[in-house]
Amino acid sequence: MTKEPVAVVGIGQTHHVAARHDVSIAGLVREAAMRALADAQLTWQDIDAVVIGKAPDFFEGVMMPELYLADALGAVGKPMLRVHTAGSVGGSTALVASNLVSSRVHKTVLTLAFEKQSESNAMWGLSLPVPFQQPLLAGAGGFFAPHIRAYMRRTGAPDHIGSLVAYKDRRNALKNPYAHLHEKDITLEKVQASPMLWDPVRYSETCPSSDGACAMILTDREGAARSPQPPAWVHGGAMRSEPTLFAGKDFVSPQAGKDCAADVYRQAGITDPRREIDTVEMYVPFSWYEPMWLENLGFAEEGEGWKMTEAGATELDGDLPVNASGGVLSTNPIGASGMIRFAEAALQVRGQAGDHQVEGARKALGHAYGGGAQFFSMWLVGADNPAG
Amino acid sequence: MAPVRDVAIVAFAQSDHLRRTDEVSEVEMVMPVLHQVLSRTGLKTSDIDFTCSGSSDYLAGRAFSFTMALDGVGAWPPISESHVEMDGAWALYEAWVKILTGEADTALVYSYGKSSPGQVRDVLTRQLDPYYLAPLWPDSVALAALQAQALIDAGDTDEPALAGIAARSRTSASDNPHAQLRGARAQGDYQVRPLRTGDCPPVGDGAAAVILAAGDRARELCARPAWIRGMDHRIEAHSLGVRDLTDSPSTRLAAERAGAFDRPVDTAELHAPFTSQEVVLRKALKLDDTVAVNPSGGALAANPVMAAGLIRLGEAAARIHDGTSHRALAHATSGPCLQQNLVAVLEGEAQ
């Protein structure tokens, strides 16, 4: 039995900002969905099912918002699924939608992820105290900073690597009209002079809190043949999870991340990711996670990831551009961030990434993670149909 | 369209459903159920190709509550896993699709809900339109009462008929050792007119799990697999003002797509937390008195929020497993007044 090949034929996102006071949650998601439909030159009638994702419901204070959003997303009379896998959710949501097509249950699926963080307070949403359970401490930064310290100690990475990543991503964001942060006067010195939040993570090495949504239209071979724009083809996709807390867990390079990447590479026939993959959209909410994930995803040997960053390999003109879009460091509507990574990877292989296009990109990896670095979802998209 | 692969429910387990479970965490509630369902097939966590769960943060009162529940699965070495912020019936749907892609041959599905830490009637108001409806705090019983009154006004039912549904369900639950309310009970006082206590589900805590397997793998793991002949789900508009509350077009469409009307079913497990909702579902699904409806007692006997729908699929499958049923329908719902509905058709192999 062979799977149906899956193509991305429509991509839409909102302009991401700190607070979209001009639209409701429904207005926000509809904006992204309609841009994706316009890109694919399809209408609501062409959509067979809707798969929606976002991070915790406490971020907006709406329980199971897909119920209220059914009308805004043209889902009435259709199947609608709601995925939630913490920070990896944007990626997982796209993969669930992709499975609906590859299993031939549906032909054309709208998938969307969003977060309207201005409706509430993400730090509060992450820090609700529950008796007898490990708290996530002071939001995500407080949880991840010690693991970054462990990485630095383990690899001997010098202190300035994190600021290099932030400086690069914020410059890349200037080329992306949808990015939240457009710091026109950014300098490396400014990043390094920004206040220390969770040592070693500085203010400018931290993701913003954004309102935003991202949507994609996925379809089968027949749908792709009708696509007015070049499609991006899904060559491989996988999810992996491991427990949050246990004695054997390696927080610096979780096994689930390694396994997930290995599964995607196997499906896509990738044996040398550094050479065969042209660009990566990586989930980097705190700057130091770029070198950490370079190792976890097999782009660098263990302990060598920071050297790739330091040498400029991950710059827009490097040999493996990472986060040409500006990444999570420049735009973070949490539930949508994973899907933005997947969508930006697809934009690259469609040759439609505008000013932040990586020249000649044929294969791109989209990556997302969530929870206590325990949930991973990734896909590899290419300019060619893997089935020929 | 017929599914591209034969997939069956091969095992089902559930907790005892209780009014309160203060002494156990969610992980402690889920773990025994996972162990039971695995032991019924002899499988270990490492033998399972895909795992999917359903739950809601709002019941736990904290973000990312499901991340801790995963500890109960024993997700080491890492597993291929996903989660829906929905009833576990939709987690089963996601797992079924995953098996249909050919990427997995077995799947573990679980869901759980503890309503006891909060006031579930208040909590469920938070799933309404956040700008226009939720600020008014209309609770789940009040909304169901609106639907019940619409049915009575339309001449589709009356209070004695609703009392009959309540009595039948709880009598059926006498044979269900896991149910929270078992045996005859008084209808009680009005909660919100026209619904009396007996028309409403109990508030409780519980968990459930099933194992899915494809083709010959299913035959190895189960003497009489409950084959999923079709499964579909549909959603309706959110606003109650634009829906005919006496009907459920989404249930009818899902049933059609699942093949429920191709041949008669002998059993139906309906996720109808309120007596009046059974009236709507029976009409949409064209169920007559020849069909055994909710032999488990249904959601009126035990309604662990987020697990009650998955339990309908499990109970229907269990009746195929033991030979009581040959073709069963299972239904799950989500949202106010049956907004979203899932229908699956399960069959035993001809003997």
Short mmCIF file of C-alpha atoms in Angstrom, two decimals, chain B residues 42 71 169 247 256 301 310:
data_model
loop_
_atom_site.label_atom_id
_atom_site.label_comp_id
_atom_site.label_asym_id
_atom_site.label_seq_id
_atom_site.Cartn_x
_atom_site.Cartn_y
_atom_site.Cartn_z
CA GLY B 42 -0.07 -8.77 25.79
CA ASP B 71 4.46 9.92 32.21
CA SER B 169 -30.20 4.11 31.25
CA ASP B 247 -32.15 18.20 15.00
CA GLU B 256 -23.97 8.63 6.40
CA ALA B 301 -24.63 6.70 34.30
CA LEU B 310 -14.11 7.32 23.89
#
